[in-house]
XYZ file of C-alpha atoms in Angstrom:
644
model
C -1.394 3.669 -22.887
C 1.096 6.196 -24.192
C 2.803 7.569 -21.141
C 4.064 11.135 -20.822
C 6.823 10.688 -18.269
C 8.520 14.103 -18.238
C 6.453 15.075 -15.205
C 3.257 13.656 -13.738
C 1.542 17.017 -13.931
C 2.712 18.214 -17.343
C -0.448 17.302 -19.267
C -2.897 17.396 -16.365
C -5.131 20.440 -16.353
C -5.278 21.625 -12.758
C -7.724 23.988 -11.137
C -6.353 27.189 -9.590
C -7.146 25.826 -6.141
C -4.865 22.803 -6.504
C -2.244 23.620 -9.089
C 0.147 25.662 -6.978
C 0.904 22.948 -4.464
C 0.810 19.852 -6.659
C 3.963 18.228 -7.907
C 6.073 15.134 -8.252
C 6.564 12.899 -5.249
C 10.244 12.800 -6.191
C 11.468 16.410 -6.043
C 14.844 15.705 -7.634
C 13.076 14.378 -10.735
C 10.941 17.491 -10.991
C 11.371 21.226 -11.334
C 8.169 22.008 -9.448
C 9.380 21.661 -5.874
C 12.175 23.823 -4.434
C 15.387 22.066 -3.551
C 16.636 22.216 0.016
C 20.262 22.500 0.949
C 21.842 19.691 2.917
C 21.957 21.849 6.012
C 18.432 23.224 5.887
C 15.837 22.447 8.527
C 13.677 20.550 9.360
C 14.588 17.849 6.853
C 18.360 18.168 6.851
C 19.645 14.645 7.445
C 16.934 12.920 5.405
C 17.343 15.234 2.456
C 21.116 14.967 2.611
C 20.663 11.377 1.486
C 20.452 12.620 -2.089
C 24.209 13.050 -1.963
C 24.966 9.694 -0.359
C 22.450 7.107 -1.544
C 23.270 5.219 -4.749
C 21.041 5.485 -7.802
C 18.845 2.591 -8.899
C 20.852 0.516 -11.385
C 19.680 -0.582 -14.812
C 20.010 -4.389 -14.667
C 21.927 -6.325 -17.291
C 19.629 -7.213 -20.194
C 20.801 -10.808 -20.615
C 20.640 -11.500 -16.859
C 17.064 -10.189 -16.651
C 15.863 -12.237 -19.598
C 17.513 -15.370 -18.179
C 15.726 -14.819 -14.846
C 12.493 -14.173 -16.708
C 12.734 -17.505 -18.513
C 13.559 -19.329 -15.291
C 10.595 -17.772 -13.437
C 8.127 -18.398 -16.274
C 9.082 -22.029 -16.861
C 6.948 -23.583 -14.069
C 3.826 -21.772 -15.301
C 3.730 -22.771 -18.987
C 3.789 -25.902 -21.103
C 6.910 -27.133 -22.858
C 5.528 -25.938 -26.201
C 4.720 -22.479 -24.829
C 8.149 -22.239 -23.237
C 9.870 -23.082 -26.532
C 8.061 -20.173 -28.212
C 9.060 -17.852 -25.392
C 12.677 -18.949 -25.508
C 12.791 -18.151 -29.221
C 11.247 -14.702 -28.652
C 13.766 -13.944 -25.900
C 16.699 -14.980 -28.109
C 15.471 -12.677 -30.865
C 14.915 -9.863 -28.370
C 18.460 -9.955 -26.955
C 20.391 -10.700 -30.147
C 23.280 -8.287 -30.912
C 21.958 -5.115 -32.509
C 18.383 -6.140 -31.788
C 15.503 -4.213 -30.285
C 16.398 -5.313 -26.750
C 19.804 -3.643 -26.924
C 18.210 -0.482 -28.361
C 15.716 -0.269 -25.488
C 18.401 -1.098 -22.942
C 20.468 1.834 -24.182
C 17.474 4.144 -23.825
C 17.159 3.060 -20.184
C 20.873 3.624 -19.575
C 20.565 7.141 -20.993
C 17.477 7.808 -18.868
C 19.287 6.631 -15.735
C 22.149 9.020 -16.516
C 19.894 12.077 -16.439
C 17.501 11.192 -13.595
C 18.045 10.431 -9.926
C 15.852 7.360 -10.281
C 15.070 6.082 -13.773
C 12.024 4.138 -12.600
C 10.276 6.132 -9.861
C 8.103 8.471 -11.924
C 7.305 5.763 -14.456
C 6.345 3.353 -11.692
C 3.984 5.655 -9.811
C 2.490 6.875 -13.074
C 1.857 3.337 -14.323
C 0.920 1.588 -11.085
C -1.239 4.355 -9.655
C -2.007 7.547 -11.566
C -3.003 5.910 -14.863
C -4.726 3.013 -13.114
C -8.413 3.833 -13.496
C -10.026 1.179 -11.309
C -11.248 2.369 -7.896
C -8.559 2.776 -5.256
C -10.906 0.949 -2.882
C -10.046 -2.777 -2.724
C -7.947 -2.646 -5.921
C -5.190 -0.364 -4.655
C -5.489 1.011 -1.125
C -4.572 -1.301 1.787
C -6.092 -1.291 5.236
C -4.059 -1.533 8.425
C -5.913 -2.950 11.417
C -4.716 -1.797 14.839
C -5.000 -4.001 17.929
C -8.753 -4.168 18.509
C -10.290 -2.396 21.493
C -13.685 -2.322 23.158
C -15.524 0.929 23.782
C -18.141 0.800 26.532
C -19.718 4.090 25.466
C -19.424 6.993 23.039
C -17.002 8.966 25.198
C -14.477 6.122 25.213
C -14.531 6.130 21.412
C -13.767 9.861 21.388
C -11.073 9.518 24.056
C -9.340 6.871 21.969
C -9.668 9.045 18.858
C -8.181 12.015 20.684
C -5.137 10.043 21.813
C -4.733 8.622 18.311
C -4.794 12.132 16.819
C -2.277 13.373 19.378
C -0.012 10.387 18.696
C -0.152 10.875 14.927
C 0.643 14.584 15.174
C 3.445 13.803 17.621
C 4.911 11.459 15.009
C 4.655 14.157 12.346
C 6.467 16.555 14.667
C 9.243 13.996 15.060
C 9.569 13.779 11.278
C 9.566 17.573 10.949
C 12.221 17.947 13.615
C 14.452 15.213 12.233
C 13.970 12.801 15.141
C 13.038 9.701 13.130
C 16.041 7.376 13.009
C 17.310 6.654 9.523
C 16.497 3.016 8.802
C 19.116 0.480 7.817
C 18.972 -2.592 5.592
C 21.923 -4.915 5.405
C 24.077 -2.335 7.172
C 23.166 0.366 4.641
C 20.976 3.448 4.975
C 17.661 3.349 3.138
C 15.815 6.214 1.494
C 13.579 8.042 3.987
C 11.780 10.363 1.569
C 8.488 8.447 1.871
C 8.125 9.710 5.438
C 7.658 13.249 4.075
C 4.786 12.127 1.861
C 2.394 10.508 4.326
C 1.115 13.718 5.950
C -0.690 16.590 4.178
C -0.834 14.606 0.956
C -3.830 13.781 -1.211
C -4.474 12.174 -4.556
C -6.344 14.345 -7.058
C -8.613 12.595 -9.585
C -8.244 13.458 -13.257
C -10.289 12.690 -16.313
C -7.724 10.198 -17.643
C -4.842 10.405 -15.185
C -4.527 11.353 -11.524
C -1.994 13.559 -9.789
C -0.912 14.220 -6.220
C -0.882 17.242 -3.929
C 1.755 17.349 -1.222
C 1.682 20.186 1.310
C 3.937 19.354 4.250
C 6.699 21.547 2.823
C 4.452 24.508 2.032
C 5.608 27.854 3.473
C 2.306 27.928 5.376
C 2.472 24.380 6.730
C -0.986 22.883 7.405
C -1.970 22.766 11.069
C -5.331 21.069 10.756
C -6.953 17.688 10.280
C -10.371 16.812 8.857
C -12.779 14.795 10.996
C -15.712 12.977 9.398
C -18.834 11.920 11.264
C -22.077 10.755 9.638
C -20.695 11.923 6.267
C -20.085 15.462 7.588
C -16.675 17.118 7.206
C -15.114 19.293 9.905
C -11.820 21.133 9.897
C -10.093 20.857 13.284
C -6.994 22.920 14.066
C -4.789 20.685 16.193
C -2.377 23.413 17.285
C -3.144 26.345 19.532
C -1.177 29.508 20.170
C 2.600 29.349 19.656
C 2.247 26.048 17.808
C 1.341 23.983 20.874
C -0.478 20.740 20.181
C -3.921 20.377 21.727
C -3.816 17.831 24.525
C -6.133 14.781 24.467
C -8.694 16.411 26.766
C -8.991 19.388 24.420
C -9.250 17.115 21.414
C -12.047 15.159 23.101
C -13.904 18.437 23.588
C -13.484 19.269 19.892
C -14.743 15.836 18.870
C -17.738 16.100 21.196
C -18.636 19.388 19.536
C -18.487 17.677 16.129
C -20.716 14.802 17.243
C -23.283 17.229 18.692
C -23.408 19.135 15.404
C -23.797 16.075 13.148
C -26.648 13.990 14.505
C -28.065 13.181 11.053
C -26.388 11.844 7.932
C -25.217 14.408 5.411
C -25.155 13.909 1.644
C -22.737 11.034 0.885
C -20.175 13.149 -0.953
C -17.308 10.998 0.312
C -18.594 7.904 -1.478
C -17.671 9.544 -4.798
C -14.008 8.906 -3.936
C -14.674 5.165 -4.204
C -15.633 5.342 -7.890
C -13.752 4.532 -11.069
C -11.095 7.231 -11.361
C -12.369 8.695 -14.634
C -15.910 8.910 -13.270
C -14.695 10.469 -10.014
C -12.467 12.869 -11.953
C -15.477 14.214 -13.836
C -17.534 14.463 -10.635
C -14.634 16.223 -8.868
C -14.577 18.824 -11.610
C -18.329 19.388 -11.303
C -18.163 19.573 -7.502
C -15.338 22.079 -7.564
C -16.997 24.393 -10.084
C -20.419 24.302 -8.433
C -19.454 26.727 -5.674
C -16.273 28.545 -4.686
C -16.747 27.243 -1.154
C -16.634 23.691 -2.534
C -13.230 24.433 -4.001
C -12.091 25.859 -0.674
C -13.389 22.789 1.180
C -11.624 20.426 -1.217
C -8.416 22.348 -0.691
C -8.908 22.093 3.077
C -9.211 18.296 2.756
C -6.231 18.098 0.420
C -4.035 20.111 2.779
C -5.135 18.400 6.001
C -2.521 16.400 7.889
C -4.863 13.416 7.720
C -8.532 12.463 7.951
C -10.197 10.911 10.999
C -13.377 8.885 10.425
C -15.623 8.535 13.472
C -17.786 5.598 12.455
C -21.176 4.503 13.672
C -21.968 1.056 15.034
C -22.258 -1.537 12.275
C -23.697 -5.021 12.404
C -20.895 -7.618 12.315
C -20.844 -9.195 8.867
C -18.559 -12.198 9.342
C -18.560 -13.181 13.012
C -14.788 -12.616 13.060
C -13.832 -9.289 14.722
C -10.488 -9.178 12.907
C -12.120 -9.662 9.521
C -14.901 -7.178 10.303
C -12.277 -4.595 11.243
C -10.323 -5.315 8.057
C -13.401 -4.782 5.899
C -14.126 -1.483 7.627
C -10.556 -0.352 6.987
C -10.545 -1.476 3.351
C -13.968 -0.283 2.166
C -16.157 0.817 5.076
C -18.968 -1.678 4.567
C -20.741 -0.087 1.615
C -23.348 2.625 1.115
C -25.409 1.442 4.095
C -22.288 1.158 6.244
C -19.552 3.730 6.692
C -18.205 4.019 3.136
C -19.590 7.542 2.662
C -17.826 8.560 5.878
C -14.510 8.383 4.014
C -12.266 10.357 1.685
C -10.408 7.532 -0.043
C -8.036 9.893 -1.875
C -6.392 10.983 1.358
C -3.039 9.342 2.016
C -3.957 8.574 5.625
C -7.411 8.304 7.095
C -7.837 6.780 10.520
C -10.890 4.610 11.197
C -12.318 4.667 14.727
C -15.453 2.536 14.854
C -17.893 2.758 17.711
C -17.623 -1.010 18.204
C -13.818 -0.901 18.613
C -12.789 -1.648 15.040
C -9.845 0.687 14.662
C -7.149 1.167 12.076
C -6.489 3.121 8.933
C -6.708 2.981 5.183
C -4.070 4.636 3.068
C -3.880 5.708 -0.543
C -0.874 3.825 -1.800
C 0.799 6.134 -4.323
C 2.994 8.192 -1.929
C 4.464 5.404 0.208
C 4.886 1.715 0.893
C 3.899 -0.135 4.069
C 6.901 0.444 6.402
C 6.375 4.188 7.097
C 2.677 3.517 7.693
C 3.371 0.562 9.987
C 5.946 2.592 11.929
C 3.390 5.382 12.319
C 0.914 2.832 13.661
C 3.432 1.415 16.135
C 4.166 4.932 17.392
C 0.467 5.693 17.848
C -0.250 2.441 19.700
C 2.695 3.098 22.018
C 1.585 6.722 22.483
C -1.953 5.672 23.422
C -0.602 3.197 25.964
C 1.728 5.727 27.593
C -0.178 9.003 27.367
C -2.841 7.763 29.790
C -0.279 8.061 32.558
C 0.572 11.674 31.715
C -1.154 14.992 32.265
C -0.296 17.164 29.282
C -0.576 20.934 29.487
C -3.411 22.524 27.553
C -2.886 24.721 24.501
C -4.478 28.160 24.477
C -6.553 30.112 21.953
C -8.425 27.217 20.401
C -10.638 27.583 17.353
C -13.960 25.788 17.091
C -14.215 22.980 14.494
C -15.325 24.430 11.162
C -18.011 22.609 9.217
C -17.164 22.037 5.545
C -20.606 22.016 3.970
C -20.608 21.169 0.283
C -23.093 22.549 -2.198
C -23.980 19.430 -4.163
C -25.361 20.120 -7.652
C -28.351 18.028 -8.655
C -26.376 16.236 -11.373
C -24.217 14.658 -8.645
C -27.186 13.226 -6.742
C -27.527 10.421 -9.262
C -23.753 10.001 -9.374
C -23.572 9.478 -5.600
C -26.286 6.843 -5.907
C -24.408 5.110 -8.727
C -21.180 5.253 -6.731
C -22.979 3.540 -3.861
C -24.296 0.810 -6.145
C -20.862 0.203 -7.679
C -19.205 0.081 -4.276
C -21.878 -2.214 -2.851
C -21.155 -4.672 -5.645
C -17.457 -4.563 -4.812
C -18.171 -4.921 -1.089
C -20.325 -7.947 -1.835
C -17.589 -9.422 -3.994
C -14.673 -9.048 -1.587
C -14.198 -11.973 0.781
C -11.664 -11.569 3.566
C -10.444 -14.037 6.162
C -8.134 -12.599 8.805
C -6.690 -14.730 11.577
C -3.833 -15.387 13.963
C -1.932 -18.603 13.303
C -0.958 -19.656 16.822
C 0.824 -23.001 16.352
C 4.209 -21.284 16.052
C 5.876 -18.085 14.923
C 9.211 -16.817 13.707
C 11.038 -18.084 16.815
C 10.399 -21.692 15.832
C 11.426 -21.065 12.224
C 14.633 -19.373 13.363
C 15.319 -22.291 15.706
C 15.475 -24.427 12.562
C 18.104 -22.044 11.152
C 15.680 -20.883 8.468
C 14.466 -17.532 7.154
C 10.933 -16.839 8.456
C 9.993 -14.937 5.304
C 11.192 -17.638 2.899
C 9.484 -20.283 5.040
C 6.147 -18.428 5.003
C 6.432 -17.735 1.275
C 6.834 -21.438 0.601
C 3.849 -22.192 2.839
C 1.757 -19.764 0.774
C 2.920 -21.434 -2.446
C 2.092 -24.842 -0.979
C -1.377 -23.679 0.106
C -2.154 -22.544 -3.449
C -0.810 -25.801 -4.901
C -2.843 -27.801 -2.381
C -6.055 -26.119 -3.560
C -5.487 -25.719 -7.286
C -3.132 -28.647 -8.061
C -0.852 -26.295 -9.988
C 1.606 -23.501 -9.169
C 0.534 -19.867 -9.120
C 2.549 -16.792 -10.057
C 3.398 -15.213 -6.706
C 4.238 -11.566 -6.094
C 6.112 -10.586 -2.958
C 6.900 -6.939 -2.428
C 10.632 -6.279 -1.986
C 12.003 -2.892 -0.983
C 14.530 -1.043 -3.144
C 14.883 1.783 -0.637
C 18.647 1.391 -0.451
C 18.524 3.509 -3.629
C 17.463 7.144 -3.851
C 13.659 7.356 -4.179
C 13.500 3.563 -4.317
C 10.103 1.904 -3.989
C 9.664 -1.816 -4.662
C 10.658 -4.716 -6.864
C 8.630 -7.867 -7.367
C 10.076 -10.992 -5.790
C 8.891 -13.884 -7.948
C 8.424 -16.549 -5.273
C 7.139 -19.268 -7.586
C 10.073 -21.215 -8.978
C 11.006 -24.584 -10.402
C 12.306 -25.439 -6.911
C 9.084 -24.368 -5.168
C 7.058 -26.586 -7.496
C 9.305 -29.528 -6.619
C 8.752 -28.769 -2.938
C 4.960 -28.601 -3.301
C 4.950 -31.843 -5.278
C 7.029 -33.584 -2.612
C 4.838 -32.363 0.262
C 1.667 -33.671 -1.364
C 3.068 -36.973 -2.628
C 3.043 -39.647 0.126
C 5.861 -41.551 -1.573
C 8.412 -38.888 -0.528
C 10.268 -39.350 2.758
C 10.555 -36.489 5.284
C 14.243 -36.151 4.369
C 13.426 -35.816 0.672
C 10.774 -33.223 1.480
C 13.241 -31.295 3.601
C 15.743 -31.293 0.755
C 13.165 -29.819 -1.630
C 12.184 -27.200 0.964
C 15.798 -26.158 1.439
C 16.292 -25.867 -2.312
C 13.086 -23.827 -2.689
C 14.013 -21.495 0.163
C 17.517 -21.039 -1.222
C 16.053 -20.116 -4.618
C 13.728 -17.626 -2.935
C 16.514 -16.191 -0.835
C 18.684 -15.714 -3.939
C 15.885 -13.887 -5.761
C 15.252 -11.683 -2.726
C 18.890 -10.618 -2.614
C 18.852 -9.763 -6.311
C 15.535 -7.889 -6.104
C 16.645 -5.743 -3.156
C 19.688 -4.745 -5.212
C 17.452 -3.610 -8.064
C 18.102 -6.674 -10.205
C 14.665 -8.231 -10.352
C 12.694 -9.000 -13.501
C 9.455 -7.038 -13.416
C 10.601 -3.412 -13.060
C 13.283 -3.845 -15.729
C 10.771 -5.372 -18.146
C 8.359 -2.525 -17.410
C 11.114 -0.014 -18.155
C 11.965 -1.682 -21.475
C 8.302 -1.683 -22.490
C 7.779 1.964 -21.535
C 11.006 2.970 -23.270
C 9.589 1.482 -26.488
C 6.285 3.331 -26.044
C 8.011 6.637 -25.277
C 10.227 6.262 -28.353
C 7.204 5.591 -30.570
C 8.308 2.036 -31.288
C 6.135 -1.045 -31.551
C 5.845 -2.976 -28.308
C 8.161 -6.005 -28.735
C 6.410 -9.388 -29.182
C 7.854 -10.728 -25.924
C 5.397 -8.497 -24.030
C 2.442 -10.188 -25.734
C 3.705 -13.716 -25.200
C 1.810 -16.215 -23.054
C 4.784 -16.694 -20.703
C 5.046 -12.979 -20.018
C 1.319 -12.630 -19.413
C 0.979 -15.746 -17.273
C 4.034 -15.014 -15.130
C 2.796 -11.435 -14.657
C -0.739 -12.532 -13.731
C 0.007 -12.653 -10.017
C -2.580 -14.973 -8.546
C -0.843 -14.590 -5.204
C -0.190 -11.035 -4.058
C 1.814 -11.221 -0.838
C 3.661 -8.895 1.482
C 5.347 -9.077 4.862
C 4.495 -6.010 6.965
C 5.977 -6.561 10.435
C 4.732 -4.552 13.387
C 5.614 -4.429 17.051
C 2.008 -5.003 18.074
C -0.574 -7.561 17.041
C -1.673 -5.626 13.971
C -1.928 -6.568 10.325
C -2.245 -5.063 6.879
C -4.828 -6.287 4.387
C -5.825 -5.648 0.789
C -7.757 -7.154 -2.077
C -6.332 -9.641 -4.574
C -4.276 -8.292 -7.458
C -6.243 -10.193 -10.105
C -9.860 -11.437 -10.177
C -8.901 -15.105 -9.776
C -6.233 -14.526 -7.160
C -5.593 -14.083 -3.452
C -4.237 -11.297 -1.307
C -2.082 -12.456 1.599
C -0.347 -10.055 3.960
C 1.343 -11.264 7.128
C 2.971 -10.018 10.317
C 5.370 -12.668 11.716
C 5.513 -12.466 15.498
C 7.599 -14.421 17.990
C 5.136 -17.243 18.576
C 2.372 -16.551 16.068
C 1.743 -15.155 12.592
C -1.028 -12.656 11.869
C -2.575 -13.044 8.417
C -4.940 -10.942 6.344
C -6.150 -12.903 3.305
C -8.631 -12.048 0.579
C -10.314 -13.371 -2.566
C -13.282 -12.441 -4.742
C -16.611 -14.230 -4.459
C -17.138 -13.727 -8.198
C -14.311 -16.150 -8.921
C -15.536 -19.754 -8.781
C -11.950 -20.891 -8.229
C -10.979 -18.951 -5.108
C -12.068 -18.636 -1.498
C -10.152 -16.893 1.272
C -11.667 -19.270 3.856
C -10.436 -22.272 1.876
C -7.076 -20.589 1.467
C -6.822 -20.062 5.229
C -7.437 -23.765 5.860
C -4.859 -24.754 3.249
C -2.334 -22.266 4.614
C -2.679 -23.442 8.212
C -2.426 -27.062 7.100
C 0.664 -26.281 5.030
C 2.396 -24.489 7.884
C 1.724 -27.340 10.297
C 2.802 -29.967 7.774
C 6.058 -28.092 7.236
C 6.624 -27.875 10.990
C 5.923 -31.581 11.457
C 8.280 -32.430 8.619
C 11.040 -30.383 10.254
C 10.488 -32.017 13.625
C 10.991 -35.464 12.119
C 14.229 -34.628 10.281
C 17.586 -33.197 11.352
C 17.855 -29.426 11.542
C 19.551 -27.800 8.592
C 20.964 -24.375 8.032
C 19.811 -22.357 5.036
């Protein structure tokens, strides 16, 4: 791809109904969104961070290439490594192409608040044309509940809506504490992007609409039931939030008015992005009311999906809930009762499978997990309160699309494509109960490094070789920071895996290799969080070459680069106060997804693989992971404690 990085929207033809309120997610890198003074309300303290947070650094070229070689070495043969080493030496030689590209990055960093942010979102999301379902958008499963009847489902949904809007009000009124990492403030701008935001499909590239800072701030949500869309105003007169009893009444009205399935318009959002972009254009032009309805969805605070009862598909309630949150179960399930482009859509299943799915481009996991924690706490506490009713309510408004005949076949094709993906995705979600982070801390060890090594060991146990392992690391200590890849597979981790599976090693020798592997991981984490990882810098160098019209350097076509970037393990720690977990599909067809929530005395895991790969199985991976964790515990209990 040849990326136009001046602004995400610059070459995207927008319809009159979406153009005015679409713009960059990073307002300081764009001229499309008005700047706010440091003292303006309601975003004063968050937005003042632009004057205090440091800018993302451009890492040293030689340091990055050294780390790249070190991380690639365990994944290639000696002959392949020798070729790579020669390519790297040519790339970084004085006056060479590496220095030229490095200078372009330095110049870019001097004129932008964040040299990477627009490039990253453009590359990772807006130009990525695979469906957002499974391949991009995570699910977040809330603590499961049990609804005895339909009214309990609606009562839960009402409290969830009230809790989510209460959280948005806290953001708007500057009551969300600024988060800290290592004693330093982190960028809070992602919190402004989770409400009233929607991805807009394009023919070759997507864009984003963000409305929470519009002069006429949205006051509505969209509720879906049996594929129907309803606009629900959640504020009454004088801006008072509807209380849960009033919201239940609104939801009951929606259920009464949608007793049969509507046309599955929502399933179009699950398609390949180019295909959906063309269908979006057709849908919008078919009727002016369609354009108005799409704008209503785009502007909504969030979407709420009231799902029907579905037959359990796995026998594991956690896994069934995860599948509903990730893809909805397919065309015969609840997948048409979705709008996958919406940043946040809450899933409230009749059988108690509750959670959300979120479109990933505006934000990472922490703001979403914090929102979830707030909602769960709100639901627990609001039942003891009697909240005053708002006045002058408006009845839910049905958004009835006129679907042109040419889209009938497209909806059917979208269902077929999604059903194939649903059939392919295998998930295994579980709670590991043998121990949690308290035990790991009692051994003076980092829970995250410990779990990362267990994941590496599980892969090695199955495949008898190491796998490139991606762990998401936050760079939010920098303005508009997003993530850096932590490369968890290392020479030291391979030594550890070898020692654990070779009976000739003593427990002490195994402990020594574990400590070395965890220290290597810990060192990489510290560098990545400071913006000195490998992957984002390499991406920047590659894109700088493309933007300058240069040939892509040979290093980016080398086997070591490709193999070390083919992340067969896509992992992320998303902690939560409650027993919840995030889940997503694997990053590559022959890989695994593995997200975890370390709790005091347990670890909640969401793992995934694709059935189409003969090499992978999430059920097998679960067994290997549990065995690896227990083996590591037993090894620690038979050797002296050590401090990492």
